[in-house]
Coordinates of C-alpha atoms in Angstrom, one line a residue:
Chain I
M13 CA 0.1 0.6 0.2
Y14 CA 3.1 2.2 0.2
I15 CA 2.2 3.7 -3.1
K16 CA 2.8 7.4 -3.4
K17 CA 1.4 9.0 -6.3
N18 CA 0.7 13.1 -7.2
G19 CA 2.6 13.6 -3.3
Y20 CA 0.6 11.5 -1.3
V21 CA 0.9 8.0 -0.4
A22 CA -2.2 6.3 -1.1
G23 CA -2.3 4.0 2.0
A24 CA -2.3 6.9 3.8
V25 CA -5.4 8.6 3.0
L26 CA -7.0 4.7 2.8
S27 CA -6.7 5.3 6.0
I28 CA -8.0 8.2 6.8
N29 CA -11.7 7.3 7.7
L30 CA -10.4 5.1 10.3
V31 CA -8.1 7.5 12.8
R32 CA -11.5 9.9 12.5
Q33 CA -13.5 7.5 13.6
M34 CA -10.5 6.4 16.7
R35 CA -10.1 10.2 17.5
R36 CA -14.1 10.6 17.8
Q37 CA -14.7 7.8 19.9
L38 CA -11.6 9.5 22.0
E39 CA -12.7 12.7 22.3
F40 CA -15.7 11.1 23.3
E41 CA -13.9 9.2 26.4
K42 CA -12.6 11.9 27.2
F43 CA -15.5 14.0 27.7
A44 CA -17.5 11.1 29.1
A45 CA -14.4 11.6 31.6
R46 CA -14.3 15.2 31.7
C47 CA -17.8 15.5 32.9
M48 CA -17.3 13.1 36.1
V49 CA -14.0 13.5 37.2
D50 CA -12.3 16.2 38.0
N51 CA -8.4 16.6 38.1
D52 CA -5.3 16.7 36.0
I53 CA -5.7 14.2 34.0
T54 CA -8.8 14.9 32.7
Q55 CA -8.1 19.0 32.4
E56 CA -5.0 17.7 30.2
F57 CA -8.0 16.4 28.6
K58 CA -9.4 19.5 27.6
S59 CA -6.5 21.0 26.8
K60 CA -4.8 18.9 24.7
T61 CA -8.2 19.0 22.7
E62 CA -8.3 22.6 23.0
N63 CA -5.1 22.4 20.5
H64 CA -5.7 20.1 18.4
P65 CA -6.0 20.9 14.3
D66 CA -9.4 19.6 14.2
Q67 CA -11.6 22.1 16.5
I68 CA -14.7 20.4 16.1
Y69 CA -15.0 18.6 18.9
N70 CA -13.6 21.7 20.7
F71 CA -17.2 23.4 22.0
R72 CA -18.3 20.7 24.1
Y73 CA -16.4 21.5 26.8
N74 CA -17.4 25.3 26.2
H75 CA -21.5 24.3 26.1
P76 CA -23.2 25.4 29.2
K77 CA -24.4 22.0 30.9
A78 CA -20.8 20.1 29.8
I79 CA -19.6 23.3 32.4
E80 CA -22.4 22.6 34.4
L81 CA -21.4 18.9 34.5
T82 CA -17.5 19.5 35.4
A83 CA -19.1 21.6 38.3
E84 CA -21.1 19.2 39.9
G85 CA -18.3 16.5 39.4
K86 CA -15.8 19.3 41.0
N87 CA -18.5 20.0 44.3
A88 CA -18.8 15.7 44.5
N89 CA -15.5 15.4 44.1
T90 CA -14.7 18.3 47.1
T91 CA -17.5 16.5 49.4
K92 CA -15.9 13.2 49.0
S93 CA -12.9 14.0 50.0
T94 CA -13.5 16.8 52.9
Chain T
M8 CA -9.2 -34.8 46.2
A9 CA -12.6 -33.9 46.5
D10 CA -13.5 -36.0 50.1
N11 CA -10.0 -33.3 51.2
I12 CA -11.5 -30.6 50.8
E13 CA -14.1 -28.9 53.5
I14 CA -16.2 -25.9 52.7
N15 CA -16.0 -24.4 55.8
D16 CA -12.3 -24.4 55.9
L17 CA -13.3 -22.3 52.7
I18 CA -15.2 -19.7 54.0
G19 CA -13.3 -16.2 55.0
K20 CA -10.9 -17.4 53.6
Q21 CA -8.3 -16.6 50.3
L22 CA -7.9 -19.6 47.1
P23 CA -4.8 -20.9 47.0
P24 CA -2.7 -18.9 44.7
E25 CA -2.5 -21.8 41.8
I26 CA -6.4 -21.5 42.0
L27 CA -6.2 -18.2 42.2
E28 CA -4.0 -18.0 38.7
Q29 CA -6.1 -20.0 36.7
L30 CA -9.7 -18.0 37.6
K31 CA -7.5 -15.1 36.3
V32 CA -9.1 -14.1 32.5
L33 CA -6.7 -11.7 30.8
G34 CA -6.1 -9.4 33.7
R35 CA -9.2 -8.5 35.3
V36 CA -9.4 -7.5 38.7
E37 CA -9.1 -10.3 41.5
F38 CA -12.2 -10.5 43.7
K39 CA -11.2 -11.8 47.2
L40 CA -13.3 -14.6 49.0
K41 CA -15.5 -12.2 51.4
N42 CA -17.0 -13.6 54.4
T43 CA -20.9 -14.5 54.2
I44 CA -22.7 -13.7 57.4
T45 CA -22.1 -16.6 59.7
S46 CA -19.0 -16.7 59.0
A47 CA -18.1 -13.4 60.0
V48 CA -20.3 -14.6 63.5
S49 CA -17.8 -17.1 63.2
N50 CA -14.8 -15.6 62.8
P51 CA -14.9 -12.1 64.8
S52 CA -10.7 -11.9 63.8
D53 CA -11.5 -11.2 60.3
R54 CA -13.7 -7.9 62.0
E55 CA -10.6 -6.1 61.9
Q56 CA -9.4 -7.3 58.7
D57 CA -12.5 -6.0 56.3
Q58 CA -12.2 -2.1 58.1
V59 CA -9.0 -1.9 56.4
L60 CA -10.6 -2.7 53.4
E61 CA -13.3 -0.4 53.7
E62 CA -11.0 2.2 54.7
D63 CA -9.0 2.0 52.0
S64 CA -11.5 1.3 49.2
G65 CA -12.1 4.6 48.7
A66 CA -7.7 5.2 47.7
D67 CA -8.5 2.7 45.2
T68 CA -11.7 4.0 43.5
E69 CA -9.3 7.3 43.1
R70 CA -5.9 4.9 41.6
E71 CA -9.0 2.7 39.5
V72 CA -10.6 5.6 37.6
D73 CA -6.6 7.2 37.5
R74 CA -5.3 3.7 36.1
L75 CA -8.3 4.4 33.7
L76 CA -8.2 7.6 33.0
N77 CA -4.2 6.9 31.9
E78 CA -5.2 4.2 29.1
V79 CA -7.2 6.9 27.7
G80 CA -4.7 9.4 27.3
I81 CA -2.2 6.3 26.2
L82 CA -4.8 5.6 23.4
E83 CA -4.9 9.6 22.2
G84 CA -1.3 9.1 22.6
L85 CA -1.8 6.5 19.9
V86 CA -4.9 8.3 17.8
E87 CA -1.7 11.1 17.7
D88 CA 0.7 8.9 16.3
L89 CA -1.9 7.7 13.7
E90 CA -3.1 11.3 12.5
N91 CA 0.2 13.3 12.4
N92 CA 1.7 10.0 10.0
I93 CA -1.3 10.7 8.1
D94 CA -1.0 14.2 7.6
F95 CA 3.3 13.8 7.2
L96 CA 2.4 11.5 4.3
T97 CA -0.2 13.9 2.5
K98 CA 1.5 16.9 3.5
D99 CA 2.4 16.8 -0.2
M100 CA -0.4 15.8 -2.2
A101 CA -1.4 18.1 -5.5
I102 CA -4.0 15.8 -7.5
P103 CA -4.8 17.5 -10.9
P104 CA -8.1 17.8 -11.4
A105 CA -9.9 15.4 -13.8
T106 CA -12.9 16.9 -15.0
D107 CA -14.1 20.7 -14.9
T108 CA -16.3 19.7 -12.0
I109 CA -13.3 18.1 -10.2
S110 CA -11.6 21.4 -10.2
N111 CA -14.5 23.7 -9.6
A112 CA -15.5 21.7 -6.3
A113 CA -11.4 22.4 -5.6
K114 CA -11.9 26.1 -5.6
A115 CA -14.8 26.3 -3.6
L116 CA -13.3 25.0 -0.7
G117 CA -9.6 26.9 -1.1
S118 CA -7.9 25.5 -4.3
E119 CA -6.4 28.4 -6.3
D120 CA -5.6 26.0 -9.1
G121 CA -8.3 23.3 -8.3
Y122 CA -5.7 21.0 -7.3
I123 CA -6.5 19.0 -4.8
T124 CA -4.5 19.7 -1.6
Q125 CA -4.4 18.5 1.6
N126 CA -6.1 21.7 2.8
V127 CA -8.7 21.3 0.2
M128 CA -8.9 17.7 1.7
N129 CA -9.5 18.1 4.9
N130 CA -11.6 21.8 4.5
A131 CA -13.5 18.5 2.4
L132 CA -13.5 16.2 5.6
A133 CA -14.6 19.1 7.9
I134 CA -17.7 19.9 5.7
M135 CA -18.7 16.8 6.0
D136 CA -17.9 16.0 9.7
Y137 CA -19.7 19.2 10.3
L138 CA -22.9 18.0 8.6
P139 CA -24.3 14.8 10.3
L140 CA -23.0 17.1 13.2
L141 CA -25.4 19.7 13.8
T142 CA -28.8 18.4 11.8
M143 CA -31.8 19.4 12.9
G144 CA -29.1 22.1 15.2
Q145 CA -28.1 18.4 17.2
D146 CA -24.9 17.1 18.1
P147 CA -25.5 13.5 19.3
E148 CA -23.0 12.7 20.8
L149 CA -23.6 15.8 22.9
A150 CA -26.9 14.2 23.4
A151 CA -26.1 11.1 24.5
L152 CA -23.7 12.6 27.3
I153 CA -25.6 14.7 28.5
G154 CA -28.9 14.4 27.0
D155 CA -29.1 17.6 25.5
G156 CA -27.8 18.0 22.4
S157 CA -29.2 21.5 21.4
V158 CA -26.6 23.7 19.4
D159 CA -27.0 27.1 19.1
G160 CA -25.1 28.4 15.8
E161 CA -25.5 30.6 12.8
W162 CA -25.0 29.7 9.1
L163 CA -22.0 29.5 8.3
E164 CA -20.3 30.1 4.5
C165 CA -18.8 27.5 2.6
S166 CA -15.4 28.9 2.8
Q167 CA -15.6 29.2 6.8
I168 CA -16.4 25.3 7.2
T169 CA -12.4 24.1 8.2
R170 CA -11.1 22.5 10.9
S171 CA -11.2 25.2 12.9
I172 CA -15.3 24.9 12.7
G173 CA -15.0 24.7 16.8
A174 CA -13.1 27.9 17.4
L175 CA -15.9 30.2 16.2
F176 CA -18.6 27.8 18.2
K177 CA -16.5 28.7 21.0
E178 CA -16.8 32.2 20.8
K179 CA -20.3 32.2 19.7
E180 CA -21.0 30.1 23.0
N181 CA -19.5 32.6 25.1
Q182 CA -21.5 35.5 23.7
P183 CA -24.6 36.2 25.4
K184 CA -27.9 34.5 23.7
D185 CA -29.3 37.8 22.9
K186 CA -26.2 38.3 19.7
L187 CA -26.7 34.9 18.2
Q188 CA -29.9 36.3 16.6
S189 CA -29.5 37.3 13.8
E190 CA -31.8 39.8 11.6
N191 CA -32.8 36.8 10.3
T192 CA -34.5 35.6 12.7
K193 CA -36.1 38.2 14.7
V194 CA -37.3 39.4 11.1
A195 CA -38.9 35.4 10.8
E196 CA -39.9 35.6 14.7
D197 CA -41.7 38.9 14.5
F198 CA -43.3 38.1 11.6
E199 CA -44.8 34.4 12.9
Q200 CA -46.3 36.1 15.5
K201 CA -47.7 38.4 13.3
Q202 CA -48.9 35.7 11.1
N203 CA -50.4 33.9 13.8
N204 CA -52.1 37.1 15.1
M205 CA -53.5 37.4 11.3
Q206 CA -54.7 34.1 11.8
I207 CA -57.0 34.5 14.6
E208 CA -58.4 38.0 12.7
I209 CA -58.9 36.4 10.2
L210 CA -61.3 33.3 11.8
N211 CA -63.0 36.1 13.6
M212 CA -63.6 38.0 10.7
L213 CA -65.2 34.9 9.3
F214 CA -67.2 34.0 11.8
W215 CA -68.9 37.7 11.5
N216 CA -69.7 37.4 8.4
M217 CA -70.8 34.1 8.7
L218 CA -72.9 35.2 11.7
W219 CA -74.7 38.2 10.1
P220 CA -76.4 37.2 7.1
T221 CA -77.2 34.4 9.2
F222 CA -79.6 36.6 11.3
I223 CA -82.0 38.9 9.3
V224 CA -83.5 40.2 12.5
D225 CA -80.0 41.0 13.6
L226 CA -78.7 43.0 11.0
V227 CA -82.4 44.5 10.7
I228 CA -82.9 45.2 13.8
L229 CA -80.2 44.8 16.6
G230 CA -77.9 46.1 13.4
P231 CA -78.4 50.0 14.8
M232 CA -78.4 48.8 18.1
R233 CA -74.7 48.1 17.7
A234 CA -73.9 50.4 16.1
V235 CA -74.7 52.5 18.5
V236 CA -73.2 50.1 21.6
N237 CA -70.6 48.8 19.4
P238 CA -69.3 51.0 16.4
I239 CA -66.8 48.7 15.6
D240 CA -68.7 45.9 15.1
A241 CA -71.2 47.8 12.1
M242 CA -67.9 48.4 10.8
I243 CA -67.4 45.0 10.0
L244 CA -70.9 44.6 9.1
F245 CA -70.2 47.7 6.6
F246 CA -67.0 46.0 5.2
K247 CA -68.0 42.7 5.6
R248 CA -68.3 42.7 1.8
F249 CA -64.5 43.2 1.8
P250 CA -62.6 40.1 3.2
F251 CA -58.7 39.6 3.2
R252 CA -59.3 37.8 0.1
R253 CA -57.6 38.8 -2.7
P254 CA -60.0 40.1 -5.6
K255 CA -59.8 38.7 -9.7
K256 CA -58.0 40.5 -12.1
E257 CA -61.4 41.2 -13.4
Q258 CA -63.1 42.5 -10.7
I259 CA -59.3 45.0 -9.8
K260 CA -60.3 46.3 -13.5
K261 CA -64.1 46.6 -13.0
N262 CA -63.6 48.5 -9.4
G263 CA -60.3 48.4 -8.6
P264 CA -61.0 53.0 -7.7
L265 CA -64.0 51.5 -5.4
N266 CA -62.1 48.8 -3.9
K267 CA -58.9 50.8 -3.1
L268 CA -61.1 53.3 -2.1
L269 CA -62.6 51.2 0.5
N270 CA -59.8 49.4 1.5
A271 CA -58.2 52.5 2.5
L272 CA -60.9 54.0 4.7
R273 CA -61.1 50.1 6.3
N274 CA -57.3 50.1 7.1
I275 CA -57.9 53.2 8.6
L276 CA -61.0 52.4 10.7
M277 CA -58.9 49.3 11.9
C278 CA -55.9 51.4 12.2
L279 CA -57.3 54.2 14.6
P280 CA -55.3 53.6 17.9
L281 CA -59.1 53.5 19.9
T282 CA -60.0 51.1 17.2
A283 CA -57.3 49.1 18.9
K284 CA -58.4 49.9 22.4
L285 CA -62.2 49.7 21.8
Y286 CA -61.8 46.1 20.5
P287 CA -58.9 44.2 21.1
R288 CA -59.4 41.7 18.5
Y289 CA -58.4 43.9 15.8
K290 CA -55.7 45.0 16.8
P291 CA -53.0 42.5 15.5
P292 CA -54.3 43.7 12.2
A293 CA -53.8 47.0 12.5
D294 CA -49.7 46.7 13.6
V295 CA -49.3 44.5 10.2
V296 CA -50.9 46.8 7.7
C297 CA -50.8 49.6 9.2
R298 CA -47.6 50.4 10.5
A299 CA -45.7 49.4 7.3
K300 CA -48.4 50.8 4.6
G301 CA -46.9 52.4 2.2
T302 CA -43.4 52.5 3.1
C303 CA -42.1 49.0 1.7
P304 CA -40.3 50.3 -1.6
E305 CA -40.3 47.6 -5.0
K306 CA -38.8 44.6 -4.1
P307 CA -35.6 43.7 -5.5
G308 CA -36.5 42.3 -9.3
A309 CA -39.5 44.1 -9.6
G310 CA -38.4 46.9 -9.6
T311 CA -35.7 49.3 -11.4
D312 CA -32.2 49.7 -9.3
T313 CA -34.3 48.6 -5.7
K314 CA -31.1 47.3 -3.7
E315 CA -32.0 44.6 -1.4
D316 CA -30.8 47.3 1.8
D317 CA -33.7 49.1 0.7
F318 CA -35.8 46.6 1.7
K319 CA -34.7 46.4 4.9
N320 CA -34.7 49.6 5.7
P321 CA -38.1 50.8 4.5
K322 CA -38.3 54.6 3.5
K323 CA -40.1 56.5 5.4
D324 CA -43.1 57.6 3.5
K325 CA -45.8 56.8 5.5
G326 CA -48.4 58.2 3.6
L327 CA -51.7 58.5 5.5
L328 CA -50.4 57.2 9.1
G329 CA -47.6 58.4 9.1
D330 CA -48.1 60.5 11.9
L331 CA -49.9 57.9 14.7
F332 CA -47.0 54.8 14.1
P333 CA -43.5 55.4 15.5
D334 CA -41.1 54.5 13.9
D335 CA -40.4 50.8 14.5
D336 CA -38.3 48.7 13.2
V337 CA -40.7 46.6 12.0
P338 CA -40.6 44.0 9.0
C339 CA -41.8 45.5 5.9
V340 CA -44.9 44.0 5.0
S341 CA -47.7 45.7 2.6
E342 CA -50.9 44.0 2.4
E343 CA -50.1 42.6 -1.4
D344 CA -47.4 40.2 0.6
I345 CA -50.0 39.0 2.6
V346 CA -52.4 38.6 0.5
N347 CA -49.9 36.4 -1.5
G348 CA -48.9 35.2 1.1
Y349 CA -45.4 36.6 3.1
S350 CA -42.3 35.0 2.9
P351 CA -39.9 36.4 4.9
K352 CA -36.0 35.8 4.6
L353 CA -36.1 32.7 7.0
P354 CA -33.2 32.1 9.2
Q355 CA -31.1 29.4 7.3
G356 CA -29.7 28.1 10.6
L357 CA -27.4 25.4 11.3
G358 CA -26.3 23.8 8.1
V359 CA -24.0 24.2 4.9
S360 CA -25.7 25.1 1.7
P361 CA -26.2 21.4 -1.1
D362 CA -23.3 23.5 -3.3
C363 CA -20.9 23.0 -0.4
I364 CA -21.7 19.6 0.6
K365 CA -22.0 18.8 -3.4
S366 CA -18.4 20.8 -3.4
A367 CA -16.5 18.8 -0.7
K368 CA -18.2 15.0 -1.6
V369 CA -16.4 15.5 -5.4
V370 CA -13.7 16.8 -3.4
L371 CA -13.3 13.5 -1.5
D372 CA -14.2 10.7 -4.0
A373 CA -11.8 12.0 -6.5
V374 CA -8.8 11.6 -3.5
L375 CA -10.4 8.3 -3.3
E376 CA -10.1 7.2 -6.6
D377 CA -7.0 9.0 -7.2
A378 CA -6.1 6.8 -3.9
L379 CA -7.0 3.6 -5.4
T380 CA -6.2 3.8 -9.1
P381 CA -2.2 2.5 -9.4
P382 CA 0.4 4.6 -10.7
S383 CA 0.8 4.3 -14.5
G384 CA 3.4 2.8 -14.7
E385 CA 2.1 0.2 -12.5
E386 CA -0.9 -0.1 -14.4
S387 CA 0.8 -0.3 -18.0
K388 CA 3.3 -3.6 -16.3
L389 CA 0.1 -4.6 -14.8
S390 CA -1.9 -5.0 -18.3
Q391 CA 1.3 -6.3 -20.1
N392 CA 0.8 -8.9 -17.1
L393 CA -2.7 -10.1 -18.2
R394 CA -1.7 -9.6 -21.8
D395 CA 1.0 -11.9 -21.3
Q396 CA -1.6 -14.5 -19.2
V397 CA -3.6 -14.2 -22.2
E398 CA -1.3 -14.7 -24.5
G399 CA 0.8 -17.9 -23.0
V400 CA -3.1 -19.3 -22.8
S401 CA -3.8 -18.6 -26.6
L402 CA -0.7 -20.7 -27.3

């Protein structure tokens, strides 16, 4: 599949769909984790999504509902720890 | 062997390590046998161990959550590597357009010369992602996660939909909701409200037009009384022959001046502020008809040099009723528009134009076709091999 033609490798183009599906699933998992747990790891998830070239997943983190849920998760963690 | 196993020996105890090893499947969590009620009572010495386990369970949960989150992080690293590889292997992409259609589609997505570059391909992918994501204004994944998939936003042009579309949403989301409403949306909402009022008004008119002729006695005897008690009803009776309907061309030709005069009189009566106070049911058409009366310039296309901006901002020529109503930001609706069916600029909502989607699909199809087609040299070798095989068989 490593055929280079017109400046690109055909195999890379053919695997775009698969990788994008993986990214979509991954962002789903990241967002779910972010809504449930507010810690350093999920904050890093958010910052990585913000810096990712494909910004289609970014606005979820800015959705009011998502912010509310994250705040609830944070409060729940604080209550639990105290 | 079986005779040596005593069930009572196993209660409250751990399984032997060799059996546990056999029970482990793909690194699943190892569950220890806990005390039953009876065994816990019979073995009070184990209570201290249980308390220790309960105290540690909170920390264990946190560790388990962190472990799962780290796994997600590892997966992200893997996906990032794959994405970087794809970007690297396609960065010099320059697929020449096979047809004019492909060339035009590529140009619509940002290509200068019609060649399909990596940037053009990414834009096409972003458009195809954007389309299902915002179908009916809903983000299905967001809805699955938090139960509300609504996404507010405006119509975006084809050139605006790139991989950075999320950044646009971020700006929109942070703005107050009032600012998100476009001018078109306000016009449409305003019209929708007035249209509802108009329907009520038409129903009222139909009701009165049907009621009065039915009761002739009422018409003859109570009519004058009603005219004294409620002059508006009397006026409606008088003008019942001129309802909200479009007159035929013949009627206009025959009774044009008379119709115009009667309609003008009706509008003046309906538009008097006193009328609305005395008879609130007739307030809505006064809103629609009166305020825009005589203020609409000709529509684009119908006139000669009328621009669309002029249509949005009607001239302040209000004719007879100019002094009665203040200057409000109301859509320019004439009676003719109402009769013919007013078609305002409805908000185009979330989504992309069909041309934009078509361009994206044409580009992606072209890329896929090019990727699946072997280079010309390989093609000739392949066909040569096939030809040799055929010749060999025939020989």
